[in-house]
Structures are given as structure tokens and as C-alpha cells.
Short mmCIF file of C-alpha atoms and ligand atoms in Angstrom, two decimals:
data_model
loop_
_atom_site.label_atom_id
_atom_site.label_comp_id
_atom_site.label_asym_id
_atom_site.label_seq_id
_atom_site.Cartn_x
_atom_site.Cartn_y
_atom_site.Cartn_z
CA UNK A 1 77.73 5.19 32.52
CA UNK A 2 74.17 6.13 32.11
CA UNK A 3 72.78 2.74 33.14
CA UNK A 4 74.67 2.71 36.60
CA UNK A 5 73.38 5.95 37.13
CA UNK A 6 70.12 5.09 37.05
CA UNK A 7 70.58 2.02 38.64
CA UNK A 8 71.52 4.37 41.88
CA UNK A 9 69.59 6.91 41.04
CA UNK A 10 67.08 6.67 44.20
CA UNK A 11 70.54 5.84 46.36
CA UNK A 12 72.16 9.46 44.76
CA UNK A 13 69.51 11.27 44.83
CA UNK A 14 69.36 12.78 41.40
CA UNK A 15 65.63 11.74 40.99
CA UNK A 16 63.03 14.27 40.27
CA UNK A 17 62.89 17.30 38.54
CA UNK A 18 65.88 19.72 38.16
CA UNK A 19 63.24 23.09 38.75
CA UNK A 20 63.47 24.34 34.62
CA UNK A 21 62.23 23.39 31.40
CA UNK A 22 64.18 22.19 28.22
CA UNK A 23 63.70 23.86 25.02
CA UNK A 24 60.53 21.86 24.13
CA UNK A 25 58.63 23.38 27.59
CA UNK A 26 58.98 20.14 29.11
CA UNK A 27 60.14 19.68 32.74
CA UNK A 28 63.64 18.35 32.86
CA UNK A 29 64.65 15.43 34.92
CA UNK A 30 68.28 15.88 37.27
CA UNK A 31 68.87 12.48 35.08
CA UNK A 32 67.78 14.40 31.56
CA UNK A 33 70.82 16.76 32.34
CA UNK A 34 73.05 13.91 33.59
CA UNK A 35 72.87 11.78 30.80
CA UNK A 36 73.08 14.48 28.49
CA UNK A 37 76.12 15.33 29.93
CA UNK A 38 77.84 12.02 29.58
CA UNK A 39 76.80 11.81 25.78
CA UNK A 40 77.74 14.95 24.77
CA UNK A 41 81.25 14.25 26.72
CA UNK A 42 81.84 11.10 24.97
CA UNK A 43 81.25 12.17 21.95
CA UNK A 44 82.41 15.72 22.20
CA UNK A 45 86.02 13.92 22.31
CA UNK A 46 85.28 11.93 18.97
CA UNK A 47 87.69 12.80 16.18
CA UNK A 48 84.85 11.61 13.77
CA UNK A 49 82.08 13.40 14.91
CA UNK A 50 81.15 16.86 13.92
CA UNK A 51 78.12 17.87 15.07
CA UNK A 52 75.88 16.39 17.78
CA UNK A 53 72.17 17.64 19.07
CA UNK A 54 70.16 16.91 21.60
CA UNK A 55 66.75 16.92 23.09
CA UNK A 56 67.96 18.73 25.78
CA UNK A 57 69.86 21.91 24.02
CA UNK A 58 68.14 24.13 21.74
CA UNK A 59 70.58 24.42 18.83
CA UNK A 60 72.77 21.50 16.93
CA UNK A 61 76.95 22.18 18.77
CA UNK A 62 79.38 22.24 15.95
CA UNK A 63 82.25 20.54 16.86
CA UNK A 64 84.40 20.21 14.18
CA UNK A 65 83.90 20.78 10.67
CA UNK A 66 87.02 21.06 9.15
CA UNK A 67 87.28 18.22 5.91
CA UNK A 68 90.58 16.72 6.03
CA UNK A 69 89.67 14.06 3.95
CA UNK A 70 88.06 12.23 7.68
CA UNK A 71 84.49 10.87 7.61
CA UNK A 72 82.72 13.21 9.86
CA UNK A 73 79.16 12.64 11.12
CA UNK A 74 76.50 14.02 12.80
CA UNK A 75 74.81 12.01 16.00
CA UNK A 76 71.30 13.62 17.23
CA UNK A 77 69.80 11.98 20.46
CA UNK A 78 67.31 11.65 23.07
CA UNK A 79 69.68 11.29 26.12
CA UNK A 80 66.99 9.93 28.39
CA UNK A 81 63.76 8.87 26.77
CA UNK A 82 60.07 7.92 29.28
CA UNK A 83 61.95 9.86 31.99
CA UNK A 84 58.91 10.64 34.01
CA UNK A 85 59.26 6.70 34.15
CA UNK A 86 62.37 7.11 36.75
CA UNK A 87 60.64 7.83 39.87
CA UNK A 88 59.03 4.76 39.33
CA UNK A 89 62.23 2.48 38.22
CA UNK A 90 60.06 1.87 34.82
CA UNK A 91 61.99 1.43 32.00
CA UNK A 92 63.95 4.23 30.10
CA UNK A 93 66.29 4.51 27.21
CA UNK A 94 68.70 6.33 25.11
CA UNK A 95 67.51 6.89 21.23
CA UNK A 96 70.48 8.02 19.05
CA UNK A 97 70.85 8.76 15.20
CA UNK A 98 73.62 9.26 13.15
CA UNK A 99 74.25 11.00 9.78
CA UNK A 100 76.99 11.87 7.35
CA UNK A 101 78.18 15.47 7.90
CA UNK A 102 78.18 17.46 5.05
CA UNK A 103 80.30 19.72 4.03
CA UNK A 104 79.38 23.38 2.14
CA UNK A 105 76.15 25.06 3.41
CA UNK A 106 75.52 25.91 7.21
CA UNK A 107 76.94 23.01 9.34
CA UNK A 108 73.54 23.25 11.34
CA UNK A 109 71.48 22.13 8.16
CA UNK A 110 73.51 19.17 7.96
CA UNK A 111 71.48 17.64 10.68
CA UNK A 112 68.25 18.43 8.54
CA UNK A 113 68.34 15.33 6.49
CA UNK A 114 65.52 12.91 5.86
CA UNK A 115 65.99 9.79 8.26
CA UNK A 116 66.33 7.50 4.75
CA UNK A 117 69.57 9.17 4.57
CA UNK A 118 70.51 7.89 8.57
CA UNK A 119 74.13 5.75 8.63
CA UNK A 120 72.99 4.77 11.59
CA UNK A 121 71.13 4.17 14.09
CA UNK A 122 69.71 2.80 17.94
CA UNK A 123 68.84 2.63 21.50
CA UNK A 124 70.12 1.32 24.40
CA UNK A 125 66.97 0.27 27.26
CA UNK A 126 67.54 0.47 30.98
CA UNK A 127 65.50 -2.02 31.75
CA UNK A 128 65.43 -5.55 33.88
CA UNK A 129 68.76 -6.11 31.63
CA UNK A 130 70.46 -2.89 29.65
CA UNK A 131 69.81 -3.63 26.15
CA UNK A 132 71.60 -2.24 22.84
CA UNK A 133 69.55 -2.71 19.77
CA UNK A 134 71.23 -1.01 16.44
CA UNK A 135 71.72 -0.68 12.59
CA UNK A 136 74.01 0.88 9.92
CA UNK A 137 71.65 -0.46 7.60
CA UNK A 138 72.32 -4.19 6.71
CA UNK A 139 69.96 -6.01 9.71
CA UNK A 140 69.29 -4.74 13.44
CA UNK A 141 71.85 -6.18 15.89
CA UNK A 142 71.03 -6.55 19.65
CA UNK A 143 73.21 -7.01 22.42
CA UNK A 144 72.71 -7.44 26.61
CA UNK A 145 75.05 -5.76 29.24
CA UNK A 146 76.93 -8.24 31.17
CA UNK A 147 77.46 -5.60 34.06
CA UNK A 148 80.18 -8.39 35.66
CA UNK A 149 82.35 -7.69 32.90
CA UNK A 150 81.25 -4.23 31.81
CA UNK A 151 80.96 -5.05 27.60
CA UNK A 152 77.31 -6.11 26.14
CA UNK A 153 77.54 -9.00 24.16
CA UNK A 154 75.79 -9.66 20.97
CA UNK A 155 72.49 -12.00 21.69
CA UNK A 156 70.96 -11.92 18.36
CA UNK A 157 72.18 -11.22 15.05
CA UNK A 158 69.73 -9.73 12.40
CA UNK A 159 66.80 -9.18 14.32
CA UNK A 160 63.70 -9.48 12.43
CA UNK A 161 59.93 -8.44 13.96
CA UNK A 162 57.13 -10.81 13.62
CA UNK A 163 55.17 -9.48 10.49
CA UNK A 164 51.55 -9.65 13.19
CA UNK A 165 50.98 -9.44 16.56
CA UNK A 166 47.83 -9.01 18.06
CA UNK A 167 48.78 -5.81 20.56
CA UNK A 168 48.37 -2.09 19.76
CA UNK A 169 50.84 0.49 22.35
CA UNK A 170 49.05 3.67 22.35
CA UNK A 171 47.93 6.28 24.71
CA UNK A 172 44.63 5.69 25.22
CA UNK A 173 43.77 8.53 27.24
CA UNK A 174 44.54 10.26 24.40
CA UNK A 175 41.72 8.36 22.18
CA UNK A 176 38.83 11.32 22.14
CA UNK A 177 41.36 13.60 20.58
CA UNK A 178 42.46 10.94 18.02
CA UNK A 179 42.09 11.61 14.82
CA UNK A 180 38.62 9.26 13.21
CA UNK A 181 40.44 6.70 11.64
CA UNK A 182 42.94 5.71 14.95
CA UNK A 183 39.68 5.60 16.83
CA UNK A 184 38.27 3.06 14.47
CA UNK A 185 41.15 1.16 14.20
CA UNK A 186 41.16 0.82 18.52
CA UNK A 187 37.44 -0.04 17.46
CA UNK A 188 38.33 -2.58 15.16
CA UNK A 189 41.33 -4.11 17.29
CA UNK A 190 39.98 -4.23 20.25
CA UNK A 191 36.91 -6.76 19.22
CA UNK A 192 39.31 -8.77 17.45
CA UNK A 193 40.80 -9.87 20.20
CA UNK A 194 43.99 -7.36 20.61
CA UNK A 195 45.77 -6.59 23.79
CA UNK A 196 46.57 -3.45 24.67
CA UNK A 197 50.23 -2.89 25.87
CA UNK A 198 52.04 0.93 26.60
CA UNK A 199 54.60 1.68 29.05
CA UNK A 200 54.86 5.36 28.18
CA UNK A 201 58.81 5.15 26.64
CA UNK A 202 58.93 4.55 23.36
CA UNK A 203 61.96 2.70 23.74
CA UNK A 204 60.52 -0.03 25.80
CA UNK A 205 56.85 0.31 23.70
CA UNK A 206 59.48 0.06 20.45
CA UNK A 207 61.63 -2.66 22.14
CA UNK A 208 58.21 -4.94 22.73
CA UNK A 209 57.04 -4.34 19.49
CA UNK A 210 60.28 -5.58 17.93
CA UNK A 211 60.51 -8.42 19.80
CA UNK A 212 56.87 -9.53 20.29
CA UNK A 213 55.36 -7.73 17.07
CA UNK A 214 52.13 -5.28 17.07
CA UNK A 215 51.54 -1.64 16.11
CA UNK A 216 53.07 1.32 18.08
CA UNK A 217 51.19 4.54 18.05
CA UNK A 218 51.54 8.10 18.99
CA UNK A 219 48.59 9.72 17.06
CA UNK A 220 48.32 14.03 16.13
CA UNK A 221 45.80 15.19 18.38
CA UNK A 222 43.62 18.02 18.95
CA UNK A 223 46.19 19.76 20.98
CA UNK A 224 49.31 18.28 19.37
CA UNK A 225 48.31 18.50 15.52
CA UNK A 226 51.65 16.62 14.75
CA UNK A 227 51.84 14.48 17.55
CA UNK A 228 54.19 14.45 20.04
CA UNK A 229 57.38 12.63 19.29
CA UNK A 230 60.61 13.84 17.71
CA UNK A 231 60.86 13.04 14.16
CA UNK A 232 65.08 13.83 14.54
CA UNK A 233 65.79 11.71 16.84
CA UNK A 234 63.04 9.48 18.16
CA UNK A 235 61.18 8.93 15.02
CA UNK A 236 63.92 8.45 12.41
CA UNK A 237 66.03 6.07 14.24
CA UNK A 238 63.16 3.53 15.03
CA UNK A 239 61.80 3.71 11.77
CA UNK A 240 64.98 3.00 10.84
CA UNK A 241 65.78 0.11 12.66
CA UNK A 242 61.63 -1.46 12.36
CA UNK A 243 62.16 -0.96 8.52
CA UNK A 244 65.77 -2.58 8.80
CA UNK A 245 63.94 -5.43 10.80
CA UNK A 246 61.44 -6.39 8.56
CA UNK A 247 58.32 -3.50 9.68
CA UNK A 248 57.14 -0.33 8.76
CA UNK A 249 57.51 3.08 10.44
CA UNK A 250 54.83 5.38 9.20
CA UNK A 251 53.28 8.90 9.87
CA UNK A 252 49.77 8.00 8.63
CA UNK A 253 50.90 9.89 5.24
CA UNK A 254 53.66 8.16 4.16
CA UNK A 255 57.00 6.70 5.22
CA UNK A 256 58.73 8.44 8.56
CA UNK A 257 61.97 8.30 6.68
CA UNK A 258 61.16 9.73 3.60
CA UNK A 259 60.00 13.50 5.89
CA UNK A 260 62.52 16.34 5.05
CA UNK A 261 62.83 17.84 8.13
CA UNK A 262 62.70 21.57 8.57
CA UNK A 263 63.65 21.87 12.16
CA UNK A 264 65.41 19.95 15.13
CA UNK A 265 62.58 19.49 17.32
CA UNK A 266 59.82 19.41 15.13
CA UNK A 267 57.14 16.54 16.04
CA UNK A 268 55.77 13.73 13.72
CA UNK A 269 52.92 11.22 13.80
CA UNK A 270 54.04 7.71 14.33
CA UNK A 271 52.56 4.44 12.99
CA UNK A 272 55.04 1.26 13.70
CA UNK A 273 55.70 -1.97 14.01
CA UNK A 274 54.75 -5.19 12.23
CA UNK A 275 54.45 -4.78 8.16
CA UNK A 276 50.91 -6.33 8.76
CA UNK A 277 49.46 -4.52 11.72
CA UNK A 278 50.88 -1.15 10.51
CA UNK A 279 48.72 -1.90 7.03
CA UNK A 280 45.68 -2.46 9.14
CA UNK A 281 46.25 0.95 10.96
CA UNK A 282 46.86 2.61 7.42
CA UNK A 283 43.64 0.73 6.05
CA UNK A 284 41.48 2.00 8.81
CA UNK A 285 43.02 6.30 8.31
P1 AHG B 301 60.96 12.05 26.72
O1 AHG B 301 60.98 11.45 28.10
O2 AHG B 301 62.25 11.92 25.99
O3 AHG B 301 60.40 13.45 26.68
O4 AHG B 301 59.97 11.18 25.81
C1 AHG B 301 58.72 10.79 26.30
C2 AHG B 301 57.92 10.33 25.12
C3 AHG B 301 58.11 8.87 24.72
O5 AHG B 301 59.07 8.18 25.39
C4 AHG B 301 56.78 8.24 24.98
O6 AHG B 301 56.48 7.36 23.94
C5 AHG B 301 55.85 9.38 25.06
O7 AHG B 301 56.58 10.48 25.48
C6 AHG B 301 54.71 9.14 26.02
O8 AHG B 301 53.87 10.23 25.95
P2 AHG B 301 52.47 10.26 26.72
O9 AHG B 301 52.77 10.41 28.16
O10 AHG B 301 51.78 11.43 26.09
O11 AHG B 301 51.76 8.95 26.38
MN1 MN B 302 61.88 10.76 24.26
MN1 MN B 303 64.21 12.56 26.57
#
């Protein structure tokens, strides 16, 4: 559903800004809104799912929590991630993460669990083809639309990412505000030959890197001490699925999935990609 609607979204006219901000101070897209309505529809109708949160809403939405003996999880997502890459028709995705819900304590803490403890995990691209790349944890599966018959069929079973790749994905106008060691790693890379590569979604920069191999990074800054990105449900889930792959996923001080979280939104540095590149990063910091 949200793939045809950004297929037509220039013919609809739901592109641009919706006139507010989301809880993060970040202009919302009319497509944010729209695809966070479609998740939260689908999976609002779930028997299995408890609680679900979102980029877009300020507090986790407790669903159901009653234990009748059900599994019950928890499913925290980035409706529509790059979407300042619509107006362009770049490429944009869907980032979701899913945990066990448990029972006793507040139900909103449930979603506060370190990303090690994910059940699942993935993200669907909108991009030249609509792409579904997940994990529950034994191998990454990925699987291609077929919009003629409206299923996506599995093209590779247990996706693994090149251990190097000569390409770094980073923000480069970003690079005077980088912490030393990232600048002397974009020092180092770029006079051995790297190429630099960064669409500005992290689920086509992720998508690349797991395909092609490479480092993916979104660096703390001077304004943004803890970078940008979501460690709920942008950073856990690709770690997740890199790590599942054969990479690492790191925040320059340890492993992504090893963070206890302390809020829904809260921001994390992120180091990933191939096992070998991401060392290089970490030797350099
Ligand atoms: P979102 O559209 O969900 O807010 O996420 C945008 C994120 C992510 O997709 C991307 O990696 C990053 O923002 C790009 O940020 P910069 O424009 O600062 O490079
Ligand atoms: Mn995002
Ligand atoms: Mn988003």
C-alpha cells in the first residue's frame, strides 16, 4: 500500500510538507502521515501485536496487553525513512523492529529493550524495484515486489555482506563538525582509493552497503552530540540485520545492540557495514 502511494504520489498530490512538525521538530511529509497511517492500521488489527510506536507519534499506543497465554509483541517503526527524498522520486523506505512484549511493569517500557533482544527485524525500499530485506535472527532474507501479481518473492536466501568494500556513505557536509577520528578516517579512505557513496536514506545507504559492502556513517556532531538517527527503530533493526549478515553495527563505543535504551526517540551514533571497513573506522576513533 505504501509503495503505490508513492509511486503516484506526484499524480495525488500528497507531496510536500503537511504545514507541522512531528515530535522530533522535524517537518512532516503528507506521505510521513500517510504511511503512518497504513502501518499503524495494519497492525492495529493484529491479534499478536501489543504495542506499536512510531517516528511519527510521541508516545508507544498500547493495544492490547492482556496475556492469554498469546505471544504478543511490540513493532516500533520509521513509517517513511529519507522522506525529503520524495519530491525528488529518490529512494525511501520503511524501517521496522519487533520485540517480545512483556508482561508486568508499564507496557510502555516494554519497548525499552536493547536491540540484542529484537525478534525481528527489516525494511522494505521504494526504490527502482520495492525491496523487502528481513531477519528473526537465523540469516537476512530478501525479497522483490512483483507488482503484476502483488506478493514479493524471495530473491536471495541468507544474505551475507562482503566483509570490504572500498566506499564510505556519510554526510560529508557534516565533516568539520565530525568528531577527530571520523575526519581521519575520511582522511585515510579517501587516499586509499575509496568512493564516496550517500543518498541521504539510510535505507537505500544500508541497502548498498549490504549488497555492495563499505562503511555507513552518521557521526555525533557538534550540534547533534549523539548523532542523528533513531537508535529504536532505525539503528537497532539494521544493526540487526548487518550483524545477522555477516557485518558490524557500531556506535563508535561499542555494539548498537548491546545500548539500553532510555527513551523512544533518543539518537545514537552509527558505524556499519562490512566487519572489515567498520574495524578500520573503529581503528582510526
Ligand atoms: P527520516 O526521513 O525518517 O527523518 O530519516 C532521515 C534520516 C536517514 O534516512 C538518513 O540517513 C539521514 O536522515 C540523512 O540525514 P542528513 O540529511 O543529515 O545527511
Ligand atoms: Mn528515518
Ligand atoms: Mn521517517
Amino acid at each position: 500500500m505504501i509503495a503505490s502511494q508513492i509511486r503516484r504520489a506526484r499524480l495525488e498530490d500528497v507531496l510536500g510538507a503537511i504545514g507541522h512538525e512531528n515530535v522530533q521538530g522535524e517537518e512532516q511529509q503528507k506521505l510521513d502521515v500517510i504511511a503512518n497511517e497504513i502501518l499503524l492500521a495494519c497492525l492495529g488489527s493484529r491479534s499478536g501485536v501489543a504495542i506499536v510506536a512510531s517516528e511519527e507519534g510521541e508516545e508507544p499506543m498500547i493495544l492490547r496487553t492482556e496475556t492469554d497465554g498469546a505471544k504478543r509483541y511490540c513493532v516500533l517503526f520509521d513509517p517513511l525513512d529519507g522522506s525529503s527524498n520524495l519530491d525528488v522520486a529518490g529512494g525511501v523506505g520503511t524501517i521496522f523492529s519487533i520485540l517480545r512484549y512483556e508482561p508486568g511493569g508499564a507496557p510502555e517500557q516494554s519497548v525499552l529493550q536493547p536491540g540484542a533482544r529484537q525478534v525481528g527485524a527489516g525494511y522494505i525500499l521504494y526504490g527502482s524495484s520495492t525491496v523487502f530485506v528481513s531477519t528473526t535472527g537465523s540469516g537476512v532474507q530478501m525479497f522483490v515486489l512483483d507488482p503484476a501479481v502483488g506478493a514479493f518473492l524471495r530473491v536471495e536466501e541468507n544474505l551475507r555482506i562482503p566483509a570490504s568494500g572500498k566506499i564510505y556513505s556519510a554526510n560529508e557536509g557534516n565533516r568539520a563538525a565530525f568528531p577527530q577520528g571520523y575526519r581521519d578516517y575520511l582522511d585515510w579512505a579517501q587516499s586509499h582509493g575509496y568512493s564516496g557513496r550517500y543518498v541521504g536514506a539510510m535505507v537505500a545507504d544500508v541497502h548498498r552497503t549490504l549488497l555492495k559492502g563499505g562503511v555507513f556513517l552518521y557521526p555525533p556532531t557538534e550540534k547533534a552530540p549523539a548523532g542523528k538517527l533513531r537508535l529504536l527503530y532505525e539503528a537497532n533493526p539494521m544493526a540487526m540485520l548487518v550483524e545477522q549478515a555477516g557485518g558490524r553495527a557500531e556506535t563508535g563505543e561499542g555494539r548498537i545492540l548491546d545500548v539500553q535504551p532510555e527513551t523512544l526517540h533518543q539518537r545514537i551514533p552509527v558505524v556499519l557495514g562490512s566487519a572489515d571497513e567498520v574495524a578500520r573506522v573503529l581503528e582510526h576513533l
